PDB file of C-alpha atoms in Angstrom:
ATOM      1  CA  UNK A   1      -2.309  -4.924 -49.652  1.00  0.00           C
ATOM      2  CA  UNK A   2      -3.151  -2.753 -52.770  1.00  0.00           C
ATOM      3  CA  UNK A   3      -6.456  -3.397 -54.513  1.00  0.00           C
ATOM      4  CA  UNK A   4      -6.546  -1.272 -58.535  1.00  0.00           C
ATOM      5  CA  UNK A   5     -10.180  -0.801 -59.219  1.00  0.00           C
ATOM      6  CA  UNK A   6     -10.576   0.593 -63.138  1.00  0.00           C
ATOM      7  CA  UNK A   7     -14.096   1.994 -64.598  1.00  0.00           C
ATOM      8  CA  UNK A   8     -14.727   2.644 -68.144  1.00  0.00           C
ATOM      9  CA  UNK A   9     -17.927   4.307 -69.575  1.00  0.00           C
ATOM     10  CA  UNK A  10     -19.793   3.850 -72.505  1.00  0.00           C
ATOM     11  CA  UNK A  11     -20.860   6.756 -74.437  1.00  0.00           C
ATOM     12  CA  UNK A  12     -24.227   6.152 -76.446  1.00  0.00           C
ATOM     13  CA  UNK A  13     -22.381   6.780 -79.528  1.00  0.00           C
ATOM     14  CA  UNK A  14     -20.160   3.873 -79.112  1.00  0.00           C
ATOM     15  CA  UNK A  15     -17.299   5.308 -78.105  1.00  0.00           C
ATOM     16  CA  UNK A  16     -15.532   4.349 -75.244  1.00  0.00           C
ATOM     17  CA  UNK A  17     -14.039   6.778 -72.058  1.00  0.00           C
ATOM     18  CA  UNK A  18     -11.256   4.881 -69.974  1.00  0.00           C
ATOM     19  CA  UNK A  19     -10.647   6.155 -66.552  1.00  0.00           C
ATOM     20  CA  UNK A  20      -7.069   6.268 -64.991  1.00  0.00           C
ATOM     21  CA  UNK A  21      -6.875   3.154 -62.733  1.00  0.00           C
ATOM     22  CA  UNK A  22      -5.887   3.866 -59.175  1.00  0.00           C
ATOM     23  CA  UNK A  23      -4.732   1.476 -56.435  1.00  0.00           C
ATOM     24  CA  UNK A  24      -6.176   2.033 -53.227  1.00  0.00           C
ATOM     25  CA  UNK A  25      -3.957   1.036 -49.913  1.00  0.00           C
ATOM     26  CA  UNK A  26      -5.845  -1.268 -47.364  1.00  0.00           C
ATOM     27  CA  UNK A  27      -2.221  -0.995 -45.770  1.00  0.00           C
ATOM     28  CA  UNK A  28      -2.181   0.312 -41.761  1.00  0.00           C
ATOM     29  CA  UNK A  29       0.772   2.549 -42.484  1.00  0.00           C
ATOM     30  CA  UNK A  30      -0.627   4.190 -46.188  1.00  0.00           C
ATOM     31  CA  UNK A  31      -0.710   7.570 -45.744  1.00  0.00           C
ATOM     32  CA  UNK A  32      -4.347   7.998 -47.276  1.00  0.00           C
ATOM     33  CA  UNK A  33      -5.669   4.443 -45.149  1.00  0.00           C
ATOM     34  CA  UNK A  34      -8.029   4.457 -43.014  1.00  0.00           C
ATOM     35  CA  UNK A  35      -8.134   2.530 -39.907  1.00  0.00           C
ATOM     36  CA  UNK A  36      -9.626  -0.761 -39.034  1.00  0.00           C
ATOM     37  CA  UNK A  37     -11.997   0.801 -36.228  1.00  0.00           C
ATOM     38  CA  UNK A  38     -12.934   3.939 -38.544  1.00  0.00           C
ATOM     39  CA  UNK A  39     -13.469   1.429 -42.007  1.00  0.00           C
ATOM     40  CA  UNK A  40     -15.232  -1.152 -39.929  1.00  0.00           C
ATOM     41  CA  UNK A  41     -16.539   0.592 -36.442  1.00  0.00           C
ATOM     42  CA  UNK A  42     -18.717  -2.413 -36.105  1.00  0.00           C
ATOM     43  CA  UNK A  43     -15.583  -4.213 -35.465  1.00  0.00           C
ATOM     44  CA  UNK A  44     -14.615  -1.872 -32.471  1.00  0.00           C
ATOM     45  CA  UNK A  45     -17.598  -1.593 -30.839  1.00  0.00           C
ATOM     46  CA  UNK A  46     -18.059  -5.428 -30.010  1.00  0.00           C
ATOM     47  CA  UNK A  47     -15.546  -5.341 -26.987  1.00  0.00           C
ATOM     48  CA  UNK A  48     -17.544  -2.337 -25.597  1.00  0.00           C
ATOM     49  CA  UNK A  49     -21.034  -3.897 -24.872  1.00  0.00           C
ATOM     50  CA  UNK A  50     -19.742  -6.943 -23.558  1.00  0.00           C
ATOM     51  CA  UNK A  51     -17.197  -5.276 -21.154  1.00  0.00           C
ATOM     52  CA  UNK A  52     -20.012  -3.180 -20.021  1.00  0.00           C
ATOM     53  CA  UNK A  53     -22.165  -6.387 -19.991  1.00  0.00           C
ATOM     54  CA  UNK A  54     -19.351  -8.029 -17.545  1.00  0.00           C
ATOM     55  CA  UNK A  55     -19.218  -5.042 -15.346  1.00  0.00           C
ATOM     56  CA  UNK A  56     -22.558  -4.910 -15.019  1.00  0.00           C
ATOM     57  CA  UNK A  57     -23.056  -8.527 -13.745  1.00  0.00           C
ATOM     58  CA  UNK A  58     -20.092  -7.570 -11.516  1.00  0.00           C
ATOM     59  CA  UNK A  59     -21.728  -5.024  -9.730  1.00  0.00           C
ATOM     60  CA  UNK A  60     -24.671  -6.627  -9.736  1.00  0.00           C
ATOM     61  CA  UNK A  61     -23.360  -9.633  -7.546  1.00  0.00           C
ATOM     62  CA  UNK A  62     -21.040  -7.262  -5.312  1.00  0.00           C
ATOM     63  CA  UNK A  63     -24.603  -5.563  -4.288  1.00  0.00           C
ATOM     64  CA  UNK A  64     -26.017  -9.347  -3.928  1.00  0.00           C
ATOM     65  CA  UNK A  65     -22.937 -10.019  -1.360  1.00  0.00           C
ATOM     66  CA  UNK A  66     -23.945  -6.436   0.475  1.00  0.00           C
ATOM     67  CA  UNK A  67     -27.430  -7.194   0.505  1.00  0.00           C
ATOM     68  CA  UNK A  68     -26.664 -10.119   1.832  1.00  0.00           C
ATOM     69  CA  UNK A  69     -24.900  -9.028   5.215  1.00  0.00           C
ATOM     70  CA  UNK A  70     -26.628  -6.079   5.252  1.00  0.00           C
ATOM     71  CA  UNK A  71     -28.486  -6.945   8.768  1.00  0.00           C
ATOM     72  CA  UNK A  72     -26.336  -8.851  10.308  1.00  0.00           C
ATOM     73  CA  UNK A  73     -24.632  -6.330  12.486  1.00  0.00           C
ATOM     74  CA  UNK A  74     -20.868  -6.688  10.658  1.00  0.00           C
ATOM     75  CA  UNK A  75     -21.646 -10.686  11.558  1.00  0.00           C
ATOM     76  CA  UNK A  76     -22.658 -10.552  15.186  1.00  0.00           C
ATOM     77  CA  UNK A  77     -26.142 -12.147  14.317  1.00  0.00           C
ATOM     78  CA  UNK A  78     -25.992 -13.828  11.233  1.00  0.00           C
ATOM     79  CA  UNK A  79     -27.856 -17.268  11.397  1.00  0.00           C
ATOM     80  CA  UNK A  80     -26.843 -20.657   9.730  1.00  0.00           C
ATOM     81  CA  UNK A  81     -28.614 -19.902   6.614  1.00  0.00           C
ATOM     82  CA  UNK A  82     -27.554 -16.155   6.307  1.00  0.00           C
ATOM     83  CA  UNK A  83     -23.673 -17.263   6.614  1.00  0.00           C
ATOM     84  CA  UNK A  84     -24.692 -19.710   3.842  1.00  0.00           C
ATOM     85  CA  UNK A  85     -25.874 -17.199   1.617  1.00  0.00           C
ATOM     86  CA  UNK A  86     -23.210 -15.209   2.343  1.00  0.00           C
ATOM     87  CA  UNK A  87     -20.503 -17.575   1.664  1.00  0.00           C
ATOM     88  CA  UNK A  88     -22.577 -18.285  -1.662  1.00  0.00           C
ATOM     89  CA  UNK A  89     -22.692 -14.329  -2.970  1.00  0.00           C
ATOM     90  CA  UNK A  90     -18.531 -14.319  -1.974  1.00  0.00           C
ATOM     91  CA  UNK A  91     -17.859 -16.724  -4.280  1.00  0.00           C
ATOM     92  CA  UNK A  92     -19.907 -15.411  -6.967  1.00  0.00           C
ATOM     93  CA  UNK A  93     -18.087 -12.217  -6.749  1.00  0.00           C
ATOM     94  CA  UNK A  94     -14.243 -13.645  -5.518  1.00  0.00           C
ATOM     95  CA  UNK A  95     -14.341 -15.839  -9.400  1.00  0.00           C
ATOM     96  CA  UNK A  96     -14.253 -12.878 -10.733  1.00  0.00           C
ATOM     97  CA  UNK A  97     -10.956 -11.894 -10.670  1.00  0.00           C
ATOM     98  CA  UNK A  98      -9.454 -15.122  -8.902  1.00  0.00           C
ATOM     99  CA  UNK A  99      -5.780 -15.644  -9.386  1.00  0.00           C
ATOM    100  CA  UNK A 100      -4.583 -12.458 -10.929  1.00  0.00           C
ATOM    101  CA  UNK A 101      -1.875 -10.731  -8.566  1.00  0.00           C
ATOM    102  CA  UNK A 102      -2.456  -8.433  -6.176  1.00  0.00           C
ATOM    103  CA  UNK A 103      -2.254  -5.171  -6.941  1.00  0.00           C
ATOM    104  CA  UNK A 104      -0.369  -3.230  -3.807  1.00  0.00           C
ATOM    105  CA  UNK A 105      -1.512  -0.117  -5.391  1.00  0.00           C
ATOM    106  CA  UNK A 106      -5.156  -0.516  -5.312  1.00  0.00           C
ATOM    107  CA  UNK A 107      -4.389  -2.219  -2.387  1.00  0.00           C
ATOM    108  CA  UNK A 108      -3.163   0.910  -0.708  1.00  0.00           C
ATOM    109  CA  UNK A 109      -5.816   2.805   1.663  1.00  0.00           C
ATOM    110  CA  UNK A 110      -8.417   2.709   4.344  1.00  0.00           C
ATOM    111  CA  UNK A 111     -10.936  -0.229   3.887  1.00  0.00           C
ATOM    112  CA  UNK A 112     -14.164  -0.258   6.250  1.00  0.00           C
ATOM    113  CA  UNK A 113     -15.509  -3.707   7.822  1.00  0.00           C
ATOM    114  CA  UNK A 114     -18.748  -4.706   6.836  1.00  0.00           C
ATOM    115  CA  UNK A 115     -18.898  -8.167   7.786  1.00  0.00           C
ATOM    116  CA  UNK A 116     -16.856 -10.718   8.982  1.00  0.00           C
ATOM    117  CA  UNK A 117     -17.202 -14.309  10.653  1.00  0.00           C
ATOM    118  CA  UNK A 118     -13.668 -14.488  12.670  1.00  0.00           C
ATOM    119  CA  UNK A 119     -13.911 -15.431  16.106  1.00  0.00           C
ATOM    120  CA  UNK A 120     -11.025 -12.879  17.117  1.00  0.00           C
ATOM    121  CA  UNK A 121     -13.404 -10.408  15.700  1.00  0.00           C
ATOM    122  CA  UNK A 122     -16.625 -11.231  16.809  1.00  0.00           C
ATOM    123  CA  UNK A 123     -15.571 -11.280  20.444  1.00  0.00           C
ATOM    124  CA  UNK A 124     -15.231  -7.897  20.654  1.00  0.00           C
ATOM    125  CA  UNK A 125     -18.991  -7.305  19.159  1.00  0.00           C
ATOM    126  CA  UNK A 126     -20.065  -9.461  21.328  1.00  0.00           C
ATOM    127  CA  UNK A 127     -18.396  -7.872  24.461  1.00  0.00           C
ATOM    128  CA  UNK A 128     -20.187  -4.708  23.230  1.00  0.00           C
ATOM    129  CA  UNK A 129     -23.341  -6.350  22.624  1.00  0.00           C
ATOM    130  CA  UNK A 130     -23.351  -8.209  26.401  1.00  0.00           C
ATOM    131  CA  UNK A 131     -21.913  -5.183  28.645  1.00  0.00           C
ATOM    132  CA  UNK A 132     -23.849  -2.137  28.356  1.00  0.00           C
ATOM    133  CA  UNK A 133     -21.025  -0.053  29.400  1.00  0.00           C
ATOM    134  CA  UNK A 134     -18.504  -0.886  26.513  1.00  0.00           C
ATOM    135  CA  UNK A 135     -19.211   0.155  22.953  1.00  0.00           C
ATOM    136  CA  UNK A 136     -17.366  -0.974  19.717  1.00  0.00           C
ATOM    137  CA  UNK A 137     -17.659   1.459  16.484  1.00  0.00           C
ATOM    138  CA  UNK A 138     -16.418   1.504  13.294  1.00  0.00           C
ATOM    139  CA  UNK A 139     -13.442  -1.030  12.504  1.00  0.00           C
ATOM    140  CA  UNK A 140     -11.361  -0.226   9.633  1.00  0.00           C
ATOM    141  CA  UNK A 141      -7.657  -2.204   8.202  1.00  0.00           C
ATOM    142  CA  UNK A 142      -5.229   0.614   6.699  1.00  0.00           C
ATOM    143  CA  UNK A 143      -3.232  -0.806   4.538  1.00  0.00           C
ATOM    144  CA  UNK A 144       0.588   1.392   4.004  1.00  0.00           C
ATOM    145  CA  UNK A 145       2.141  -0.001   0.319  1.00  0.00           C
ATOM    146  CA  UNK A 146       1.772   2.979  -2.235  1.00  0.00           C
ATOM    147  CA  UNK A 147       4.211   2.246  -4.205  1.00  0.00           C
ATOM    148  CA  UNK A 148       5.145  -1.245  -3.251  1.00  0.00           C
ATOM    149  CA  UNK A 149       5.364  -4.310  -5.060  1.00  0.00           C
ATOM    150  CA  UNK A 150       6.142  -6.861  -3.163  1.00  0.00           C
ATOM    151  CA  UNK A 151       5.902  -5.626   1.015  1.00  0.00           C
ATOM    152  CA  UNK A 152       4.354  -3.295   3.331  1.00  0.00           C
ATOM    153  CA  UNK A 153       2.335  -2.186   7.030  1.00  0.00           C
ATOM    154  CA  UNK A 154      -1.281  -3.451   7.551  1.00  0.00           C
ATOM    155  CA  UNK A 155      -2.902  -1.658  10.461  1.00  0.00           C
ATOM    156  CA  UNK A 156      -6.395  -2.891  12.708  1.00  0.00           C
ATOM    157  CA  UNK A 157      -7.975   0.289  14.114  1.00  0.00           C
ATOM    158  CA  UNK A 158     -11.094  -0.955  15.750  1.00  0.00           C
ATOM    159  CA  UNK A 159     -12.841   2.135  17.342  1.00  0.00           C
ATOM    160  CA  UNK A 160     -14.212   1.725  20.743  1.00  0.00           C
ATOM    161  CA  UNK A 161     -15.640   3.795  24.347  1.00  0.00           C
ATOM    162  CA  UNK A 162     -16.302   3.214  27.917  1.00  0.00           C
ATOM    163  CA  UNK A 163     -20.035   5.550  28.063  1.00  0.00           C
ATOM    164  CA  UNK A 164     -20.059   8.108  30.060  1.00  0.00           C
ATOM    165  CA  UNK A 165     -16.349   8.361  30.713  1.00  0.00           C
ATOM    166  CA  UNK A 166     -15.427   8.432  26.918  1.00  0.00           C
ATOM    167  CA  UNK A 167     -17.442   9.840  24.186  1.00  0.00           C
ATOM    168  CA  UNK A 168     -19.882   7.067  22.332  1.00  0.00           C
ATOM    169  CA  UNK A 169     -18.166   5.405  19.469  1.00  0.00           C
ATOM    170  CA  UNK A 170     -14.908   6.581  19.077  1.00  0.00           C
ATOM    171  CA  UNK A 171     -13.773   7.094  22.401  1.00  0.00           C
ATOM    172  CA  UNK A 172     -10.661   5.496  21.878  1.00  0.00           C
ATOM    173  CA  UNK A 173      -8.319   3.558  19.663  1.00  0.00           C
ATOM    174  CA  UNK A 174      -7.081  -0.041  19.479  1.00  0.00           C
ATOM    175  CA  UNK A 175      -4.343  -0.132  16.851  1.00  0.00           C
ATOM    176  CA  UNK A 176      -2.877  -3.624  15.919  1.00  0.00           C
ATOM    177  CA  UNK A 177      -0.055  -3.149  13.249  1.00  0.00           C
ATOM    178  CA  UNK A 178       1.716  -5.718  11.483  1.00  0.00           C
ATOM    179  CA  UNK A 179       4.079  -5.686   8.505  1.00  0.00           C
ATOM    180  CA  UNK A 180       3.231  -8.270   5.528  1.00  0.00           C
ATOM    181  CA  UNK A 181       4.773  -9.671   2.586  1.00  0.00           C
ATOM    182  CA  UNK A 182       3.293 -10.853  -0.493  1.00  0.00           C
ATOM    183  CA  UNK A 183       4.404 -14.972  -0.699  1.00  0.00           C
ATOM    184  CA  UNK A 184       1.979 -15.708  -3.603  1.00  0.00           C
ATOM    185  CA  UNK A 185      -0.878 -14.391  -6.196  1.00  0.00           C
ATOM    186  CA  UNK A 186      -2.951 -13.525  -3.336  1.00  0.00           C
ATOM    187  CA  UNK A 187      -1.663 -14.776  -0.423  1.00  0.00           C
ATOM    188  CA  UNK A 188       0.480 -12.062   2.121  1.00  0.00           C
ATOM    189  CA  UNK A 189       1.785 -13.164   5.373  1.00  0.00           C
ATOM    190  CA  UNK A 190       1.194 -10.948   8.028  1.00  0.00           C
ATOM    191  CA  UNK A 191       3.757 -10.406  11.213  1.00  0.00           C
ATOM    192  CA  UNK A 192       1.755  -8.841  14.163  1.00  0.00           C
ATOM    193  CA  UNK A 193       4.342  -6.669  15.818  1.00  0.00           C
ATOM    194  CA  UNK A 194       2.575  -4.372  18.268  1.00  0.00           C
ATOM    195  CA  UNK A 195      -0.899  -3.727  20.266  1.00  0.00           C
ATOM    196  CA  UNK A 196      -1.640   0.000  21.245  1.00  0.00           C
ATOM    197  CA  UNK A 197      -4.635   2.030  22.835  1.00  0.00           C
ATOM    198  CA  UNK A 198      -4.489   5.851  21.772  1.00  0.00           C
ATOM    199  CA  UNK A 199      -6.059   8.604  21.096  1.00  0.00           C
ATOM    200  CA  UNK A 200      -8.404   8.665  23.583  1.00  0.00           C
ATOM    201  CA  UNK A 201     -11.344  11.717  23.959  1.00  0.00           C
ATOM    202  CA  UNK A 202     -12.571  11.595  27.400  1.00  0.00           C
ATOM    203  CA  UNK A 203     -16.436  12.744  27.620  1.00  0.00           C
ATOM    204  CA  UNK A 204     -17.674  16.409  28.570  1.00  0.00           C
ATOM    205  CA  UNK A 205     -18.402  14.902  32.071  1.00  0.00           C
ATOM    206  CA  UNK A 206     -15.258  13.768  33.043  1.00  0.00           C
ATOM    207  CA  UNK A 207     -13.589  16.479  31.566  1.00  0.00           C
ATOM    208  CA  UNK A 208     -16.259  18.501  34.118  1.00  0.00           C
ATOM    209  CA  UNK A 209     -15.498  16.354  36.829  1.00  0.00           C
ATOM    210  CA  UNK A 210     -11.374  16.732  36.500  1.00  0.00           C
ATOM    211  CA  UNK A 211     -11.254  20.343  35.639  1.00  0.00           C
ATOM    212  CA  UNK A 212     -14.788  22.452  36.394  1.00  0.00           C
ATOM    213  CA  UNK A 213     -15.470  24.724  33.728  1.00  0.00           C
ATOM    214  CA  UNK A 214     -17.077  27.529  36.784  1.00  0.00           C
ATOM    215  CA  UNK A 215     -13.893  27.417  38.819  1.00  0.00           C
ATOM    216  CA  UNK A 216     -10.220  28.474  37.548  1.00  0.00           C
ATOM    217  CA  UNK A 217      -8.658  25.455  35.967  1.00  0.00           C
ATOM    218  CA  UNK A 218      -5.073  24.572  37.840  1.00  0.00           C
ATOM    219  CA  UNK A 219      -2.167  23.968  36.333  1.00  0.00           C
ATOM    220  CA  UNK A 220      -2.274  20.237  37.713  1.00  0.00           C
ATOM    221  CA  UNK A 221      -6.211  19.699  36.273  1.00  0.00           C
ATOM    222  CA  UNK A 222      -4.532  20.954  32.734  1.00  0.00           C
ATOM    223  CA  UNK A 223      -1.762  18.556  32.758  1.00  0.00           C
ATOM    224  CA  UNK A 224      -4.329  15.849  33.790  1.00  0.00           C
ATOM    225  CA  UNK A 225      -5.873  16.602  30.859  1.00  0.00           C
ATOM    226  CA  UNK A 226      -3.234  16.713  28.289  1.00  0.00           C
ATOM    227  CA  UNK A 227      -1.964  13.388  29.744  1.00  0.00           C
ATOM    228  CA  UNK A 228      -5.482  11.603  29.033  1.00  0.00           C
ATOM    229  CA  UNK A 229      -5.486  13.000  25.430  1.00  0.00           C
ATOM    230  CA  UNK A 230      -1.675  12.256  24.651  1.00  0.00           C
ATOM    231  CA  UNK A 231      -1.711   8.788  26.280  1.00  0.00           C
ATOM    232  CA  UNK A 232      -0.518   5.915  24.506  1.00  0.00           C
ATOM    233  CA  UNK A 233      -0.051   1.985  25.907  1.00  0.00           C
ATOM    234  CA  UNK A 234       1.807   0.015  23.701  1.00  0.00           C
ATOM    235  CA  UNK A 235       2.377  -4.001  23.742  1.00  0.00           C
ATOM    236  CA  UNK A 236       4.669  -5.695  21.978  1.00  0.00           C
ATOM    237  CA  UNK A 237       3.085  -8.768  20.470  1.00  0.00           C
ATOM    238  CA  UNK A 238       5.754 -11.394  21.036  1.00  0.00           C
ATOM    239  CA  UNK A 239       4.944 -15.724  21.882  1.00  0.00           C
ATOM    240  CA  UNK A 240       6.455 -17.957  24.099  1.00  0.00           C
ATOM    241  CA  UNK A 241       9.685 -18.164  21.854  1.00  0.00           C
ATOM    242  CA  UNK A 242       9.625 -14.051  21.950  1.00  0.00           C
ATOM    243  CA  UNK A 243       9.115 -14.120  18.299  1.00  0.00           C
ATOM    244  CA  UNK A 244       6.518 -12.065  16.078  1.00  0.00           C
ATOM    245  CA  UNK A 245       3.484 -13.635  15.799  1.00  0.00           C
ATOM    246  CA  UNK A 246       2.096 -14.306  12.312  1.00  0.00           C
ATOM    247  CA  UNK A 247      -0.511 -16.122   9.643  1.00  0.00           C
ATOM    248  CA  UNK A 248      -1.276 -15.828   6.014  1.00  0.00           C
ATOM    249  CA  UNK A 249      -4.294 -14.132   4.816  1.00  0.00           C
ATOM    250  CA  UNK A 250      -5.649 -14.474   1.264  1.00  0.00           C
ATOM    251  CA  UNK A 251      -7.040 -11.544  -0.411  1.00  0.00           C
ATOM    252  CA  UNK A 252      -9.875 -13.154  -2.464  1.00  0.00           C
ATOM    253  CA  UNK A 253     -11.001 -10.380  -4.312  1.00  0.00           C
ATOM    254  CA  UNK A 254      -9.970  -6.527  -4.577  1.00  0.00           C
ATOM    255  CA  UNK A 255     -10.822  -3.628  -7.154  1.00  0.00           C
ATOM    256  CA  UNK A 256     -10.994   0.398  -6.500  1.00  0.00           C
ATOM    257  CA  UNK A 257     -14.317   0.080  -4.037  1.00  0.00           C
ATOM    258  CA  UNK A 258     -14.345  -3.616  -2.290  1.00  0.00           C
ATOM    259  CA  UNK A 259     -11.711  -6.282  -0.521  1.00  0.00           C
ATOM    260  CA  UNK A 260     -12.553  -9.663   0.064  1.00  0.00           C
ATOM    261  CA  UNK A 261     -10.906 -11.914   2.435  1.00  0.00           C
ATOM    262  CA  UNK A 262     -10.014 -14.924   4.357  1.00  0.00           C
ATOM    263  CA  UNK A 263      -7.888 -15.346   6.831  1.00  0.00           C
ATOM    264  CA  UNK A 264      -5.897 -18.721   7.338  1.00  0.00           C
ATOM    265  CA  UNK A 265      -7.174 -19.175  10.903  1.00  0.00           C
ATOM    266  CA  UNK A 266     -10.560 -19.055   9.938  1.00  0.00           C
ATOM    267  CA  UNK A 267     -13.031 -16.388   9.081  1.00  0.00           C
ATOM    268  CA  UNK A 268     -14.097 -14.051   5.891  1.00  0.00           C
ATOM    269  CA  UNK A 269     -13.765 -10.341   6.160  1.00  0.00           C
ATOM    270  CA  UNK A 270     -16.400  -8.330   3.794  1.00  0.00           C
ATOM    271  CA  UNK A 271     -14.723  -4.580   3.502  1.00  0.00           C
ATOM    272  CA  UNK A 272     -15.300  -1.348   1.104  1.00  0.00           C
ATOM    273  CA  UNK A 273     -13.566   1.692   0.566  1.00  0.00           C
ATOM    274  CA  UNK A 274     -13.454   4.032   3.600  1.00  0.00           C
ATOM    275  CA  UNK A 275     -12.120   7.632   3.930  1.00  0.00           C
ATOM    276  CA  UNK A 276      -8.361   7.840   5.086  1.00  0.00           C
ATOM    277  CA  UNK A 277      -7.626   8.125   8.542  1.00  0.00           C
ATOM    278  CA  UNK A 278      -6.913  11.167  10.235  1.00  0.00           C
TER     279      UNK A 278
END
C-alpha cells in the first residue's frame, strides 16, 4: 500500500512554496520499508513476556512436583497424603504439553529416577530397606533413538551391592532392555527381551581375600579376578507361550531436563536428566 503525503508552506508575503509529493511504501517487499517489528516493536515484543510468563509458571510447578517427592526416598515412604500431592503437582505439570507427539530426539539419553509408585519398583527398595546386607543405588532408564522417529531400545539399569563383598552402591548392574515402538501421541509399547547382571566391582576385601596383595599373586588368583570383573548372566525374558513379554507405557510429559510417566500396569515414574552412561 502506497500512502502520498504533500506539504505546502506559506510564505508571510503571500506567496505560496509547493513541495514535491512523495509516496511512501508501507509494502513488506519496498526496498526503502521498514519492517513490521522495527515500525511497530511494540507489536513484537508482546509474544516475548508472555512466553517467558508461561515458562516461568512451568518451572515453577516442575519444582512444586520435585518438592513434592523430595523426601520420600524415590517413593519407598511416601504416605497417603504425600502420593496425593504428588499425583496433584503431575498433573499440573503433564497439561502442559499433553497430546503433542513425542519427540524421540529429546527423548534420546540417560534419565535418573526420582520417584516412582510401581510395585515392580518398589520391591527392590524395599528389599534394600529390610536386609541390611543388600543395597540398591541409583536407577536410571537409557533410552537408544537418536535419530528415530518412530522405534528404538529402552534400557533399566538399576545399580545395586552385596556390602562387604561388593563395593556400596554400585557394586553391580541389573540391566533390563527392551525394544519399543511408538503406537500413539504418547503411548510406546515396550517388548522386554532380556535380564542381565554385569559389571560387577568386587570390594578391596575380597579382592584381599582371593589374591593377597603381601604374597605373589598366581596366575589362577588373576584369572579369578578377571572372571568376577568380566562376568555377565543373561536371561532371556520369555512367558509361558515363549514369547516377549510386553506393556504400553505413556510418556506424560517430556522436555530437555524432565520425563514423566505412567506405566499401563500401574505406577508413575518421576525422572530428570542424568549424565550418560559409561
Amino acid at each position: 500500500m502506497n500512502l502520498a503525503f504533500a506539504s505546502t508552506l506559506h510564505l508571510p508575503t503571500g506567496q505560496r512554496v509547493g513541495y514535491e509529493t512523495r509516496p511512501v511504501s508501507l509494502a513488506p517487499n519496498a526496498s526503502r520499508g521498514l519492517s513490521t517489528q522495527k515500525m511497530f516493536p511494540c507489536l513484537a515484543a508482546t509474544a516475548t513476556p508472555t512466553t517467558q510468563a508461561a515458562e516461568f509458571v512451568l518451572e515453577e510447578k516442575k519444582h512444586d512436583l520435585l518438592r513434592a517427592i523430595q523426601d520420600t526416598q524415590r517413593g519407598l515412604v511416601a504416605t497417603a497424603d504425600q502420593r496425593s500431592c504428588i499425583e496433584e503437582a503431575l498433573v499440573n505439570v503433564e497439561e502442559y504439553n499433553a497430546g503433542a507427539p513425542i519427540d524421540l530426539g529429546k527423548l534420546d539419553g540417560t534419565w535418573r529416577l526420582q520417584y516412582t509408585s510401581a510395585p515392580d519398583v518398589l520391591v527392590l527398595l524395599e528389599s534394600a530397606a529390610r536386609f541390611s546386607f543388600f543395597q540398591v543405588g541409583q536407577i536410571f532408564q537409557k533410552f537408544e533413538c537418536q535419530k528415530q522417529s518412530k522405534e528404538g531400545i529402552v534400557r533399566n539399569v538399576v545399580r545395586w551391592s552385596i556390602p562387604p563383598l561388593l563395593e556400596e552402591q554400585e557394586g553391580a548392574t541389573l540391566l533390563v532392555s527392551a525394544k519399543f515402538s511408538v503406537v500413539s501421541a504418547r503411548n510406546i509399547y515396550l517388548q522386554f527381551e532380556e535380564i542381565s547382571i554385569q559389571n560387577i566391582n568386587i570390594s578391596e576385601e575380597l579382592q584381599a581375600l582371593i589374591a593377597p596383595a603381601i604374597l605373589p599373586r598366581s596366575f589362577l588368583s588373576l584369572q579369578i579376578l578377571q572372571f568376577i570383573r568380566t562376568f555377565k548372566a543373561e536371561i532371556p525374558v520369555r512367558n509361558q507361550g515363549r514369547r516377549s513379554v510386553g506393556g504400553l507405557y505413556y510418556l506424560s510429559y517430556l522436555d530437555a531436563n524432565m520425563l514423566l510417566g505412567r506405566a499401563a500396569a500401574g505406577g508413575i515414574f518421576v525422572f530428570t536428566r542424568a549424565q550418560p552412561l559409561v
